mmCIF file of C-alpha atoms and ligand atoms in Angstrom:
data_model
loop_
_atom_site.group_PDB
_atom_site.id
_atom_site.type_symbol
_atom_site.label_atom_id
_atom_site.label_comp_id
_atom_site.label_asym_id
_atom_site.label_seq_id
_atom_site.Cartn_x
_atom_site.Cartn_y
_atom_site.Cartn_z
ATOM 1 C CA MET U 1 12.293 -18.505 -1.963
ATOM 2 C CA VAL U 2 13.082 -14.805 -2.623
ATOM 3 C CA ILE U 3 13.564 -14.051 -6.227
ATOM 4 C CA LEU U 4 16.281 -11.614 -6.764
ATOM 5 C CA LYS U 5 15.886 -9.365 -9.973
ATOM 6 C CA SER U 6 18.363 -8.098 -12.661
ATOM 7 C CA SER U 7 18.890 -4.466 -13.206
ATOM 8 C CA GLU U 8 16.798 -5.069 -16.653
ATOM 9 C CA GLU U 9 13.987 -6.566 -14.487
ATOM 10 C CA ILE U 10 14.002 -3.829 -11.908
ATOM 11 C CA GLU U 11 13.684 -1.181 -14.683
ATOM 12 C CA LYS U 12 10.384 -3.100 -15.871
ATOM 13 C CA ILE U 13 9.092 -3.126 -12.239
ATOM 14 C CA TYR U 14 9.941 0.563 -12.012
ATOM 15 C CA ALA U 15 7.970 1.120 -15.323
ATOM 16 C CA SER U 16 4.985 -0.534 -13.832
ATOM 17 C CA ASN U 17 5.331 1.327 -10.634
ATOM 18 C CA GLN U 18 5.522 4.729 -12.357
ATOM 19 C CA VAL U 19 2.154 3.796 -14.129
ATOM 20 C CA VAL U 20 0.759 3.113 -10.610
ATOM 21 C CA ALA U 21 2.149 6.162 -9.152
ATOM 22 C CA GLU U 22 0.871 8.433 -11.943
ATOM 23 C CA ILE U 23 -2.480 6.955 -11.717
ATOM 24 C CA LEU U 24 -2.701 7.244 -7.759
ATOM 25 C CA SER U 25 -1.734 10.893 -8.086
ATOM 26 C CA LYS U 26 -4.520 11.521 -10.602
ATOM 27 C CA LEU U 27 -7.114 9.699 -8.301
ATOM 28 C CA GLU U 28 -5.773 11.690 -5.362
ATOM 29 C CA SER U 29 -6.337 14.913 -7.259
ATOM 30 C CA GLU U 30 -10.026 13.983 -7.784
ATOM 31 C CA ILE U 31 -10.924 13.304 -4.135
ATOM 32 C CA THR U 32 -13.160 15.992 -2.727
ATOM 33 C CA PRO U 33 -16.531 15.721 -0.674
ATOM 34 C CA GLY U 34 -19.303 14.390 -3.078
ATOM 35 C CA ILE U 35 -16.944 12.307 -5.172
ATOM 36 C CA ASP U 36 -17.674 8.383 -5.066
ATOM 37 C CA THR U 37 -15.009 5.448 -5.178
ATOM 38 C CA LEU U 38 -16.636 3.691 -7.859
ATOM 39 C CA TYR U 39 -15.932 6.668 -10.164
ATOM 40 C CA LEU U 40 -12.250 6.238 -9.046
ATOM 41 C CA ASN U 41 -12.318 2.713 -9.786
ATOM 42 C CA ASP U 42 -13.560 3.099 -13.141
ATOM 43 C CA LEU U 43 -11.104 6.153 -13.924
ATOM 44 C CA SER U 44 -8.062 3.843 -12.538
ATOM 45 C CA GLU U 45 -9.030 1.251 -15.119
ATOM 46 C CA ARG U 46 -9.359 3.782 -18.068
ATOM 47 C CA LEU U 47 -6.008 5.191 -17.319
ATOM 48 C CA ALA U 48 -4.324 1.884 -16.959
ATOM 49 C CA TYR U 49 -5.526 0.714 -20.376
ATOM 50 C CA GLU U 50 -4.514 4.056 -21.858
ATOM 51 C CA ARG U 51 -1.068 3.202 -20.691
ATOM 52 C CA ASN U 52 -1.075 -0.380 -21.956
ATOM 53 C CA ALA U 53 -1.026 -1.738 -18.364
ATOM 54 C CA ILE U 54 -3.703 -4.262 -16.929
ATOM 55 C CA PRO U 55 -5.119 -3.423 -13.562
ATOM 56 C CA ALA U 56 -3.744 -6.217 -11.336
ATOM 57 C CA PHE U 57 -6.194 -6.436 -8.668
ATOM 58 C CA LYS U 58 -9.415 -7.236 -10.651
ATOM 59 C CA GLY U 59 -10.077 -10.915 -10.730
ATOM 60 C CA TYR U 60 -7.199 -11.421 -8.247
ATOM 61 C CA ARG U 61 -8.359 -14.494 -6.215
ATOM 62 C CA GLY U 62 -11.745 -13.297 -7.334
ATOM 63 C CA PHE U 63 -11.509 -9.602 -6.062
ATOM 64 C CA PRO U 64 -14.007 -7.594 -8.236
ATOM 65 C CA TYR U 65 -12.483 -4.154 -8.620
ATOM 66 C CA SER U 66 -9.472 -2.592 -9.775
ATOM 67 C CA ILE U 67 -8.590 -0.605 -6.789
ATOM 68 C CA CYS U 68 -9.191 -1.246 -3.140
ATOM 69 C CA ALA U 69 -11.001 1.645 -1.524
ATOM 70 C CA SER U 70 -10.884 1.572 2.210
ATOM 71 C CA LEU U 71 -12.913 4.229 4.148
ATOM 72 C CA ASN U 72 -12.294 5.331 7.634
ATOM 73 C CA ASN U 73 -12.565 2.202 9.813
ATOM 74 C CA THR U 74 -11.842 -0.014 6.710
ATOM 75 C CA VAL U 75 -8.248 -1.323 6.900
ATOM 76 C CA VAL U 76 -7.746 -2.791 3.435
ATOM 77 C CA HIS U 77 -9.486 -4.739 0.543
ATOM 78 C CA GLY U 78 -12.454 -2.228 0.692
ATOM 79 C CA PHE U 79 -14.852 -2.257 -2.214
ATOM 80 C CA PRO U 80 -15.463 0.857 -4.263
ATOM 81 C CA SER U 81 -18.961 2.136 -3.962
ATOM 82 C CA LYS U 82 -21.541 4.721 -5.256
ATOM 83 C CA THR U 83 -21.573 6.310 -1.650
ATOM 84 C CA PRO U 84 -20.317 9.789 -1.865
ATOM 85 C CA LEU U 85 -17.312 10.572 0.306
ATOM 86 C CA ASN U 86 -17.897 13.048 3.090
ATOM 87 C CA GLU U 87 -15.910 16.044 4.348
ATOM 88 C CA GLY U 88 -13.593 14.660 7.237
ATOM 89 C CA ASP U 89 -13.219 11.086 5.849
ATOM 90 C CA ILE U 90 -10.057 9.259 5.128
ATOM 91 C CA ILE U 91 -9.951 7.185 2.168
ATOM 92 C CA SER U 92 -7.179 4.606 1.446
ATOM 93 C CA LEU U 93 -6.631 3.633 -2.182
ATOM 94 C CA ASP U 94 -4.465 0.591 -3.226
ATOM 95 C CA PHE U 95 -3.788 0.021 -6.735
ATOM 96 C CA GLY U 96 -1.531 -2.129 -8.933
ATOM 97 C CA VAL U 97 -0.912 -2.901 -12.553
ATOM 98 C CA LEU U 98 0.725 -5.487 -14.729
ATOM 99 C CA LEU U 99 3.031 -4.019 -17.600
ATOM 100 C CA ASN U 100 5.291 -5.957 -19.723
ATOM 101 C CA GLY U 101 5.220 -8.875 -17.302
ATOM 102 C CA TYR U 102 5.926 -7.011 -14.164
ATOM 103 C CA TYR U 103 3.680 -5.715 -11.253
ATOM 104 C CA GLY U 104 3.514 -2.273 -9.527
ATOM 105 C CA ASP U 105 1.707 -1.951 -6.209
ATOM 106 C CA SER U 106 1.300 1.204 -4.025
ATOM 107 C CA ALA U 107 -1.255 2.598 -1.690
ATOM 108 C CA ILE U 108 -2.054 6.195 -0.099
ATOM 109 C CA THR U 109 -4.499 7.490 2.369
ATOM 110 C CA VAL U 110 -5.953 10.614 1.351
ATOM 111 C CA ALA U 111 -8.089 13.202 3.417
ATOM 112 C CA VAL U 112 -11.376 14.206 2.116
ATOM 113 C CA GLY U 113 -11.694 17.940 2.633
ATOM 114 C CA LYS U 114 -10.678 19.152 6.077
ATOM 115 C CA ILE U 115 -9.854 16.242 8.662
ATOM 116 C CA SER U 116 -9.482 16.429 12.336
ATOM 117 C CA GLU U 117 -6.063 16.976 13.872
ATOM 118 C CA SER U 118 -6.187 13.372 15.484
ATOM 119 C CA THR U 119 -6.908 11.835 12.061
ATOM 120 C CA ARG U 120 -4.315 13.979 10.548
ATOM 121 C CA ARG U 121 -1.599 12.437 12.870
ATOM 122 C CA LEU U 122 -2.810 8.917 12.085
ATOM 123 C CA THR U 123 -2.258 9.452 8.448
ATOM 124 C CA GLN U 124 1.002 11.177 8.927
ATOM 125 C CA ALA U 125 2.437 8.629 11.496
ATOM 126 C CA THR U 126 1.520 5.843 9.110
ATOM 127 C CA GLU U 127 3.295 7.644 6.082
ATOM 128 C CA GLU U 128 6.227 8.303 8.095
ATOM 129 C CA ALA U 129 6.416 4.617 9.405
ATOM 130 C CA LEU U 130 6.588 3.569 5.729
ATOM 131 C CA TYR U 131 9.804 5.733 5.212
ATOM 132 C CA GLU U 132 11.190 4.685 8.436
ATOM 133 C CA GLY U 133 10.854 1.098 7.184
ATOM 134 C CA ILE U 134 12.195 1.747 3.613
ATOM 135 C CA GLU U 135 15.439 3.266 5.322
ATOM 136 C CA LYS U 136 16.041 0.067 6.856
ATOM 137 C CA ALA U 137 15.926 -1.837 3.463
ATOM 138 C CA ILE U 138 19.676 -1.855 2.880
ATOM 139 C CA PRO U 139 22.275 -4.891 1.972
ATOM 140 C CA GLY U 140 23.281 -6.740 5.053
ATOM 141 C CA GLY U 141 20.383 -5.969 7.038
ATOM 142 C CA ARG U 142 17.723 -8.238 7.813
ATOM 143 C CA LEU U 143 13.891 -8.432 7.014
ATOM 144 C CA SER U 144 12.565 -7.696 10.475
ATOM 145 C CA ASP U 145 14.888 -4.503 10.641
ATOM 146 C CA ILE U 146 12.160 -2.947 8.332
ATOM 147 C CA SER U 147 9.167 -4.297 10.422
ATOM 148 C CA HIS U 148 10.817 -3.136 13.803
ATOM 149 C CA ALA U 149 11.320 0.383 12.403
ATOM 150 C CA ILE U 150 7.642 0.789 11.196
ATOM 151 C CA GLN U 151 6.377 -0.583 14.784
ATOM 152 C CA THR U 152 8.589 1.562 16.671
ATOM 153 C CA HIS U 153 7.471 4.704 14.803
ATOM 154 C CA VAL U 154 3.849 3.757 15.129
ATOM 155 C CA GLU U 155 3.527 2.833 18.518
ATOM 156 C CA ALA U 156 5.759 6.175 19.585
ATOM 157 C CA ALA U 157 2.964 8.129 17.959
ATOM 158 C CA GLY U 158 0.227 6.332 20.083
ATOM 159 C CA PHE U 159 -1.321 4.040 17.298
ATOM 160 C CA SER U 160 -1.130 0.404 16.535
ATOM 161 C CA VAL U 161 0.013 -1.787 13.565
ATOM 162 C CA VAL U 162 -2.185 -4.400 12.058
ATOM 163 C CA ARG U 163 -0.805 -8.018 12.560
ATOM 164 C CA LYS U 164 -2.888 -9.937 10.151
ATOM 165 C CA PHE U 165 -1.834 -8.378 6.832
ATOM 166 C CA VAL U 166 1.866 -7.992 5.524
ATOM 167 C CA GLY U 167 3.852 -6.483 2.865
ATOM 168 C CA HIS U 168 5.409 -8.781 0.273
ATOM 169 C CA GLY U 169 8.109 -9.384 -2.215
ATOM 170 C CA ILE U 170 6.859 -8.314 -5.968
ATOM 171 C CA GLY U 171 8.118 -8.897 -9.517
ATOM 172 C CA SER U 172 6.475 -11.115 -11.933
ATOM 173 C CA ASN U 173 4.188 -11.928 -9.395
ATOM 174 C CA LEU U 174 1.935 -9.510 -7.426
ATOM 175 C CA HIS U 175 2.822 -11.280 -4.391
ATOM 176 C CA GLU U 176 6.230 -13.200 -3.747
ATOM 177 C CA GLU U 177 8.103 -13.995 -0.788
ATOM 178 C CA PRO U 178 9.238 -12.687 1.491
ATOM 179 C CA GLN U 179 6.156 -11.699 3.568
ATOM 180 C CA ILE U 180 7.012 -8.379 5.518
ATOM 181 C CA PRO U 181 5.254 -7.998 8.727
ATOM 182 C CA ASN U 182 5.064 -4.436 10.128
ATOM 183 C CA PHE U 183 6.064 -5.441 13.650
ATOM 184 C CA GLY U 184 8.623 -7.498 15.219
ATOM 185 C CA LYS U 185 12.000 -7.616 16.813
ATOM 186 C CA PRO U 186 15.021 -6.547 14.525
ATOM 187 C CA GLY U 187 17.901 -8.706 13.303
ATOM 188 C CA MET U 188 15.583 -11.746 12.139
ATOM 189 C CA GLY U 189 14.302 -12.909 8.960
ATOM 190 C CA VAL U 190 16.026 -13.103 5.465
ATOM 191 C CA ARG U 191 19.405 -11.096 4.882
ATOM 192 C CA LEU U 192 18.612 -8.330 2.647
ATOM 193 C CA LYS U 193 20.350 -8.210 -0.723
ATOM 194 C CA PRO U 194 20.654 -6.187 -3.682
ATOM 195 C CA GLY U 195 18.069 -7.251 -6.322
ATOM 196 C CA MET U 196 15.268 -7.854 -3.744
ATOM 197 C CA THR U 197 12.106 -5.789 -4.863
ATOM 198 C CA LEU U 198 9.452 -5.399 -1.818
ATOM 199 C CA ALA U 199 6.231 -3.795 -1.398
ATOM 200 C CA ILE U 200 6.249 -2.370 2.153
ATOM 201 C CA GLU U 201 2.877 -1.429 3.399
ATOM 202 C CA PRO U 202 2.145 -0.325 6.956
ATOM 203 C CA MET U 203 -1.585 -0.386 8.045
ATOM 204 C CA VAL U 204 -2.042 1.302 11.157
ATOM 205 C CA ASN U 205 -5.097 1.616 13.465
ATOM 206 C CA GLU U 206 -5.915 4.534 15.687
ATOM 207 C CA LYS U 207 -6.766 2.071 18.618
ATOM 208 C CA ASN U 208 -6.410 -1.697 18.882
ATOM 209 C CA TYR U 209 -4.760 -3.607 16.103
ATOM 210 C CA ASP U 210 -7.357 -6.331 15.885
ATOM 211 C CA VAL U 211 -9.428 -6.467 12.583
ATOM 212 C CA GLU U 212 -12.129 -8.506 11.357
ATOM 213 C CA ILE U 213 -13.280 -9.461 7.730
ATOM 214 C CA LEU U 214 -16.803 -8.686 6.777
ATOM 215 C CA GLU U 215 -19.228 -11.169 5.039
ATOM 216 C CA ASP U 216 -18.285 -10.193 1.479
ATOM 217 C CA GLY U 217 -15.132 -12.016 2.220
ATOM 218 C CA TRP U 218 -12.811 -9.199 1.515
ATOM 219 C CA THR U 219 -13.476 -5.982 3.409
ATOM 220 C CA VAL U 220 -11.149 -5.836 6.684
ATOM 221 C CA VAL U 221 -12.338 -3.517 9.253
ATOM 222 C CA THR U 222 -10.991 -2.596 12.692
ATOM 223 C CA LYS U 223 -12.681 -4.522 15.350
ATOM 224 C CA ASP U 224 -13.200 -1.581 17.704
ATOM 225 C CA GLY U 225 -14.439 0.764 14.940
ATOM 226 C CA SER U 226 -11.521 3.023 15.103
ATOM 227 C CA LEU U 227 -10.098 4.534 12.149
ATOM 228 C CA SER U 228 -7.207 3.047 10.030
ATOM 229 C CA ALA U 229 -4.602 4.118 7.548
ATOM 230 C CA HIS U 230 -2.299 2.518 4.869
ATOM 231 C CA PHE U 231 0.549 3.689 2.947
ATOM 232 C CA GLU U 232 2.637 1.340 0.584
ATOM 233 C CA HIS U 233 5.561 1.785 -1.755
ATOM 234 C CA THR U 234 7.089 -0.840 -4.034
ATOM 235 C CA ILE U 235 10.969 -0.361 -3.623
ATOM 236 C CA ALA U 236 14.253 -2.259 -4.865
ATOM 237 C CA ILE U 237 17.140 -2.849 -2.693
ATOM 238 C CA THR U 238 20.296 -1.806 -4.754
ATOM 239 C CA GLU U 239 24.334 -1.934 -3.436
ATOM 240 C CA SER U 240 23.709 1.643 -2.376
ATOM 241 C CA GLY U 241 20.407 1.384 -0.649
ATOM 242 C CA PRO U 242 16.849 1.402 -1.271
ATOM 243 C CA ILE U 243 15.156 3.004 -4.289
ATOM 244 C CA ILE U 244 11.480 3.889 -4.220
ATOM 245 C CA LEU U 245 10.170 2.521 -7.590
ATOM 246 C CA SER U 246 6.647 3.909 -6.851
ATOM 247 C CA LYS U 247 7.460 7.392 -5.874
ATOM 248 C CA ARG U 248 5.128 10.129 -7.076
ATOM 249 C CA ASP U 249 5.889 13.460 -8.557
ATOM 250 C CA GLY U 250 6.557 15.794 -5.734
ATOM 251 C CA SER U 251 6.635 13.128 -3.237
HETATM 252 MG MG1 MG I 301 -1.116 -2.669 -2.604
HETATM 253 MG MG1 MG I 302 0.879 -4.660 -1.659
#
């Protein structure tokens, strides 16, 4: 069942997502060759607690860290590590918090120093696809209108959308119904309504969409070793259309 939220609840989900947005911006500003993602993990925790928010991922189904740090061919759910980032890498950071009973969830893929033109096109197409999907989150539409818009944009750019992982509803639970695939025909699935709060999150591979999970039980990598990018926003559907609750300053 899709849980519709009151405007008071959406305010709380917004507050939580603003903590996420602010912390992701701070982490992004720290990214430079030589920095390691365990440092970013620890920084995210400190900043969350300073804002009276609880990092949402640590301990979630046993996930051991507060951020997912997914490097290059890692799609999602990568573990932060002491390995320094290198010039030309891309690093996806996924972060969530719980504040006053409601969750925030957002992700960005960041270039480390200077990246190749083909890599830049991958991250750009993924972020654009997220916004294409968000534009379809309007009352009266159907859930798969979002999915279809994402897939269409990604494939027109020559990349592929991951099938195995999806976006989700969000609120007083980190993951709620509906599941939001990043592919599919339009006009299917639940009718979109004001009060829905959704985390939309395209995961896009440079080549084939197949993925595999490493022995740690979490880290998802591309099967062919190609690069992967991930962007995510939490949004609310209102009478007048979507509002991005995790929008960062200047974004
Ligand atoms: Mg996320
Ligand atoms: Mg999510």
